[in-house]
């Protein structure tokens, strides 16, 4: 299985369990690795034969910017299931971080892995 990835995607959203967090926009940071087979596209040199990371990124940005969830765990799960369903991705690893959420740390968040890796 080959991996197409998006690293350090930064998106503004409303996220958090506290009332004040629901009133402001905060940045989240995302790393996404998606299992795929690139051989057909590598041979044809045609974007239609590969997993289009720009289309995936645009969809993820839309999901996150319009987020109504409060937990990074819930948002990560929502992103993962959407990418897998809409783009036919059989396996992915997603890290979703919330910079500055805990004093003294650069970032906190979750890493999830879904699907089967061939």
N, CA and C of each residue as an Amber inpcrd file, in Angstrom:
protein
   354
   0.8370000  -1.1740000   0.0000000   0.0000000   0.0000000   0.0000000
   0.8870000   1.2440000   0.0000000   0.5550000   2.1590000  -0.8650000
   1.2650000   3.4290000  -0.9140000   0.5390000   4.4160000  -0.0040000
   1.2000000   5.5100000   0.3100000   0.6060000   6.5050000   1.1950000
   0.6890000   7.8760000   0.5390000  -0.4520000   8.5280000   0.4560000
  -0.5360000   9.9290000   0.0650000  -0.7480000  10.6940000   1.3620000
  -0.0060000  11.7840000   1.5550000  -0.1260000  12.4840000   2.8290000
  -0.2890000  13.9850000   2.6720000  -0.8700000  14.5630000   3.7030000
  -1.0030000  16.0090000   3.8690000  -0.4470000  16.2940000   5.2580000
   0.5210000  17.1910000   5.3520000   1.1300000  17.4760000   6.6550000
   0.9890000  18.9380000   7.0290000   0.7610000  19.1470000   8.2960000
   0.7440000  20.4810000   8.8950000  -0.2920000  21.4020000   8.2500000
  -1.4770000  20.8530000   7.9930000  -2.5870000  21.6500000   7.4850000
  -3.1920000  22.4050000   8.6600000  -3.2010000  23.7170000   8.5850000
  -3.6940000  24.5550000   9.6840000  -5.0050000  25.2020000   9.2680000
  -6.0120000  25.0300000  10.1430000  -7.3670000  25.4700000   9.8170000
  -7.9690000  26.1550000  11.0330000  -8.6660000  27.2530000  10.8010000
  -9.3710000  27.9710000  11.8620000 -10.7580000  27.3630000  12.0390000
 -11.1520000  27.1720000  13.3010000 -12.4550000  26.5810000  13.5940000
 -12.9020000  26.9650000  14.9990000 -14.1140000  26.5980000  15.3210000
 -14.6250000  26.7060000  16.6780000 -14.5670000  25.3050000  17.2720000
 -13.8150000  25.1520000  18.3540000 -13.6530000  23.8300000  18.9830000
 -13.3610000  24.0170000  20.4520000 -13.9340000  23.1850000  21.2850000
 -13.6420000  23.2260000  22.7080000 -14.8890000  23.0180000  23.5420000
 -14.6720000  22.6140000  24.7850000 -15.7820000  22.2960000  25.6720000
 -16.2630000  23.4800000  26.4990000 -15.4630000  24.5260000  26.5710000
 -15.8220000  25.6770000  27.3840000 -16.6270000  26.6800000  26.5710000
 -17.5380000  27.3800000  27.2450000 -18.4000000  28.3510000  26.5630000
 -17.5840000  29.4000000  25.8200000 -16.4900000  29.8560000  26.4260000
 -15.6820000  30.8860000  25.7700000 -15.0410000  30.3690000  24.4920000
 -14.7690000  29.0510000  24.4390000 -14.1710000  28.4760000  23.2370000
 -15.1710000  28.4320000  22.0810000 -16.4350000  28.3940000  22.4140000
 -17.4760000  28.3800000  21.3830000 -17.7180000  29.7720000  20.8030000
 -17.0980000  30.7730000  21.4110000 -17.2700000  32.1550000  20.9590000
 -16.1030000  32.6510000  20.1100000 -15.0380000  31.8600000  19.9910000
 -13.8480000  32.3040000  19.2560000 -13.4440000  31.2570000  18.2240000
 -12.6220000  31.6780000  17.2830000 -12.0350000  30.7570000  16.3180000
 -10.6360000  30.4040000  16.8160000 -10.3040000  29.1250000  16.7500000
  -8.9860000  28.6440000  17.1440000  -8.4030000  27.8450000  15.9930000
  -7.1040000  27.7650000  15.9780000  -6.4410000  26.9930000  14.9400000
  -6.2680000  25.5470000  15.3990000  -6.5290000  24.6190000  14.4840000
  -6.1710000  23.2180000  14.6920000  -5.1560000  22.8670000  13.6080000
  -4.3480000  21.8450000  13.8970000  -3.3190000  21.3950000  12.9730000
  -3.5550000  19.9320000  12.6590000  -3.4190000  19.5830000  11.3860000
  -3.7890000  18.2580000  10.9490000  -2.6860000  17.6260000  10.1030000
  -2.3860000  16.3630000  10.3980000  -1.5480000  15.5120000   9.5550000
  -2.4210000  14.3380000   9.1260000  -2.4050000  14.0300000   7.8520000
  -3.2490000  12.9630000   7.3310000  -2.4430000  12.0840000   6.3920000
  -2.4270000  10.7840000   6.6700000  -1.8190000   9.7840000   5.7970000
  -2.9360000   8.8760000   5.3030000  -2.9750000   8.6650000   3.9910000
  -4.0600000   7.8790000   3.3960000  -3.4920000   6.7610000   2.5410000
  -3.9200000   5.5390000   2.8050000  -3.4840000   4.3980000   2.0250000
  -4.1490000   4.3910000   0.6640000  -3.3580000   4.0950000  -0.3520000
  -3.8650000   4.0520000  -1.7210000  -2.8770000   3.2690000  -2.5770000
  -3.2130000   3.0790000  -3.8170000  -2.3020000   2.4540000  -4.7750000
  -2.0460000   3.4750000  -5.8770000  -0.8260000   3.9550000  -5.9890000
  -0.5220000   5.0180000  -6.9500000  -0.0820000   4.4940000  -8.3170000
   0.0280000   3.1850000  -8.4850000   0.6200000   2.6370000  -9.7140000
  -0.1100000   3.0440000 -10.9910000  -1.4340000   3.0270000 -10.9910000
  -2.1840000   3.3920000 -12.1980000  -1.8940000   4.8420000 -12.5860000
  -1.9440000   5.7440000 -11.6240000  -1.6670000   7.1450000 -11.8940000
  -0.2190000   7.4120000 -12.2580000   0.6770000   6.6650000 -11.6260000
   2.0940000   6.8250000 -11.9560000   2.3550000   6.4310000 -13.4100000
   1.6260000   5.4270000 -13.8650000   1.7980000   4.9720000 -15.2490000
   1.1220000   5.9270000 -16.2390000  -0.0840000   6.3700000 -15.9120000
  -0.8490000   7.2140000 -16.8490000  -0.4850000   8.6910000 -16.7600000
   0.0710000   9.1000000 -15.6280000   0.3770000  10.5110000 -15.3700000
  -0.8900000  11.3620000 -15.4680000  -2.0140000  10.8100000 -14.9710000
  -3.3250000  11.4590000 -15.0510000  -3.8890000  11.6030000 -13.6380000
  -4.2550000  12.8170000 -13.2690000  -4.7840000  13.1020000 -11.9310000
  -6.0360000  12.2760000 -11.6170000  -6.7790000  11.8920000 -12.6420000
  -7.9950000  11.1060000 -12.4290000  -7.7030000   9.6780000 -11.9810000
  -6.4390000   9.2690000 -12.0700000  -6.0630000   7.9080000 -11.7020000
  -5.3750000   7.8210000 -10.3360000  -5.3980000   8.9170000  -9.5790000
  -4.7720000   8.9230000  -8.2550000  -5.7110000   9.5500000  -7.2320000
  -5.3570000   9.3940000  -5.9810000  -6.0520000  10.0680000  -4.9000000
  -5.6030000  11.5340000  -4.9320000  -6.5270000  12.4250000  -5.2260000
  -6.2160000  13.8440000  -5.4060000  -6.1380000  14.5310000  -4.0390000
  -4.9130000  14.7490000  -3.5600000  -4.7380000  15.3220000  -2.2260000
  -5.2800000  16.7400000  -2.1170000  -5.3270000  17.4770000  -3.2170000
  -5.9050000  18.8190000  -3.1610000  -7.4070000  18.7480000  -2.8990000
  -8.0870000  17.8210000  -3.5540000  -9.5260000  17.6420000  -3.3160000
  -9.7910000  17.1880000  -1.8870000  -8.9490000  16.2900000  -1.3910000
  -9.0950000  15.8380000  -0.0020000  -8.9020000  17.0270000   0.9420000
  -7.8550000  17.8090000   0.7170000  -7.5740000  18.9550000   1.5870000
  -8.7300000  19.9510000   1.5810000  -9.2790000  20.2360000   0.4080000
 -10.3990000  21.1790000   0.3290000 -11.5980000  20.6670000   1.1110000
 -11.8590000  19.3770000   1.0250000 -12.9970000  18.7890000   1.7540000
 -12.7600000  18.8510000   3.2560000 -11.5420000  18.5270000   3.6870000
 -11.2030000  18.5770000   5.1160000 -11.2970000  20.0120000   5.6300000
 -10.7850000  20.9570000   4.8770000 -10.8700000  22.3650000   5.2860000
 -12.3270000  22.7730000   5.4730000 -13.1860000  22.3930000   4.5390000
 -14.6070000  22.7090000   4.6500000 -15.2260000  22.0820000   5.9020000
 -14.9060000  20.8220000   6.1570000 -15.4330000  20.1400000   7.3510000
 -15.0160000  20.8560000   8.6330000 -13.7390000  21.1900000   8.7150000
 -13.2010000  21.7750000   9.9390000 -13.6830000  23.2100000  10.1200000
 -13.6780000  23.9910000   9.0630000 -14.1210000  25.3750000   9.1870000
 -15.5790000  25.4790000   9.6060000 -16.3840000  24.5090000   9.2150000
 -17.8170000  24.5170000   9.5380000 -18.1670000  23.5650000  10.6750000
 -17.1900000  23.2080000  11.4640000 -17.3520000  22.2690000  12.5700000
 -18.3160000  22.7940000  13.6380000 -19.1550000  21.8970000  14.1500000
 -20.0330000  22.2250000  15.2760000 -19.7920000  21.2860000  16.4560000
 -18.7600000  20.4700000  16.3890000 -18.4230000  19.5440000  17.4660000
 -17.5750000  20.2590000  18.5050000 -17.4900000  19.6950000  19.7010000
 -16.7100000  20.3310000  20.7580000 -15.3900000  19.6280000  21.0430000
 -15.3160000  18.3380000  20.8020000 -14.1150000  17.5640000  21.1240000
 -13.2500000  17.3110000  19.8980000 -11.9230000  17.3990000  20.0690000
 -11.0300000  17.0670000  18.9530000 -11.2010000  15.5980000  18.5710000
 -11.5280000  14.7490000  19.5340000 -11.7460000  13.3310000  19.2510000
 -12.9150000  13.1480000  18.2740000 -13.9970000  13.8600000  18.5160000
 -15.1740000  13.7610000  17.6460000 -14.8760000  14.3280000  16.2640000
 -14.1600000  15.4370000  16.2180000 -13.8080000  16.0390000  14.9370000
 -12.8810000  15.1240000  14.1430000 -11.9070000  14.5180000  14.7990000
 -11.0000000  13.5940000  14.1210000 -11.7740000  12.4180000  13.5270000
 -12.6920000  11.8590000  14.2870000 -13.4940000  10.7310000  13.8060000
 -14.3480000  11.1410000  12.6090000 -14.9160000  12.3370000  12.6650000
 -15.7460000  12.8440000  11.5700000 -14.9180000  13.0320000  10.3000000
 -13.7410000  13.5950000  10.4320000 -12.8530000  13.7740000   9.2780000
 -12.4810000  12.4140000   8.6850000 -12.0750000  11.4890000   9.5370000
 -11.6450000  10.1650000   9.0700000 -12.7540000   9.4490000   8.3170000
 -13.9370000   9.4050000   8.8830000 -15.0220000   8.6800000   8.2170000
 -15.4130000   9.3530000   6.9060000 -15.3960000  10.6740000   6.8540000
 -15.7340000  11.3860000   5.6230000 -14.7070000  11.1030000   4.5300000
 -13.4260000  11.1860000   4.8590000 -12.3790000  10.9380000   3.8630000
 -12.4580000   9.5020000   3.3550000 -12.6480000   8.5580000   4.2550000
 -12.7130000   7.1590000   3.8340000 -13.9030000   6.9050000   2.9260000
 -15.0660000   7.4490000   3.2850000 -16.2810000   7.2190000   2.5040000
 -16.2550000   7.9590000   1.1720000 -15.9190000   9.2280000   1.1890000
 -16.0290000  10.0460000  -0.0180000 -14.8930000   9.8430000  -1.0140000
 -13.7320000   9.4090000  -0.5370000 -12.5850000   9.2580000  -1.4310000
 -12.1340000   7.8080000  -1.5880000 -12.8770000   6.8790000  -1.0040000
 -12.5570000   5.4630000  -1.1590000 -11.2260000   5.0610000  -0.5640000
 -10.8640000   5.6860000   0.5360000  -9.5860000   5.4060000   1.1960000
  -9.7840000   4.2200000   2.1520000  -9.0500000   3.1200000   1.9670000
  -9.2490000   1.9440000   2.8200000  -8.5810000   2.0400000   4.1930000
  -7.5720000   2.9100000   4.3200000  -6.8310000   3.0510000   5.5690000
  -6.3460000   4.4910000   5.6850000  -6.3740000   5.0050000   6.9190000
  -5.7780000   6.3110000   7.1400000  -5.2960000   6.4490000   8.5670000
  -4.3450000   7.3600000   8.7270000  -3.8730000   7.7810000  10.0500000
  -4.0170000   9.2960000  10.0830000  -4.6720000   9.7830000  11.1150000
  -4.9610000  11.2020000  11.2390000  -4.4880000  11.7050000  12.5960000
  -3.7120000  12.7710000  12.5830000  -3.3340000  13.4590000  13.8100000
  -3.9890000  14.8220000  13.7710000  -4.7600000  15.1250000  14.8030000
  -5.4370000  16.4060000  14.9190000  -4.9640000  17.0620000  16.2020000
  -4.2910000  18.1840000  16.0660000  -3.7280000  18.8690000  17.2190000
  -4.3670000  20.2190000  17.4450000  -4.3750000  20.6040000  18.7020000
  -4.9050000  21.9000000  19.1090000  -3.7680000  22.6670000  19.7860000
  -3.0720000  23.5100000  19.0260000  -1.9490000  24.2500000  19.5950000
  -2.3940000  25.1740000  20.7280000  -1.5630000  25.2320000  21.7610000
  -1.8160000  26.1570000  22.8570000  -2.9560000  25.7900000  23.7880000
  -3.4990000  24.5930000  23.6780000  -4.6470000  24.2140000  24.5030000
  -4.2600000  23.9620000  25.9570000  -3.0240000  23.5730000  26.1920000
  -2.5470000  23.3310000  27.5480000  -1.3040000  24.1920000  27.7670000
  -1.3640000  25.0100000  28.8020000  -0.2390000  25.8890000  29.1000000
   1.0310000  25.0670000  29.2780000   2.0880000  25.5080000  28.6540000
   3.3740000  24.8290000  28.7530000   3.6060000  23.7960000  27.6650000
   2.5750000  23.4890000  26.8780000   2.7640000  22.5380000  25.7840000
   2.5820000  23.2600000  24.4530000   3.2630000  22.7730000  23.4510000
   3.1040000  23.3480000  22.1200000   1.7590000  22.9700000  21.5330000
   1.3230000  21.7200000  21.8110000   0.1020000  21.2240000  21.1800000
  -0.3820000  19.9760000  21.9100000  -1.6880000  19.7900000  21.9350000
  -2.2890000  18.5420000  22.4140000  -3.2530000  18.0620000  21.3290000
  -3.6020000  16.7900000  21.3590000  -4.5340000  16.2910000  20.3620000
  -4.6090000  14.7830000  20.3750000  -5.0420000  14.2500000  19.2380000
  -5.2210000  12.7970000  19.1010000  -4.6470000  12.3230000  17.7680000
  -4.2270000  11.0760000  17.7590000  -3.8830000  10.3790000  16.5240000
  -4.7760000   9.1500000  16.4510000  -5.4700000   9.0080000  15.3400000
  -6.3230000   7.8330000  15.1440000  -5.9200000   7.1320000  13.8620000
  -6.1430000   5.8460000  13.8320000  -5.8810000   5.0350000  12.6520000
  -7.1490000   4.2360000  12.3950000  -7.6320000   4.2980000  11.1550000
  -8.8780000   3.6170000  10.8050000  -8.6670000   2.8170000   9.5300000
  -9.4300000   1.7280000   9.4200000  -9.3960000   0.9020000   8.2320000
  -8.3350000  -0.1790000   8.2990000  -8.1730000  -0.8440000   7.1740000
  -7.2260000  -1.9440000   7.0720000  -6.0800000  -1.5500000   6.1580000
  -4.8710000  -1.7300000   6.6350000  -3.6830000  -1.4360000   5.8510000
  -3.2290000  -2.6990000   5.1400000  -3.2170000  -2.6370000   3.8340000
  -2.8710000  -3.8340000   3.0380000  -1.3900000  -4.1310000   3.1190000
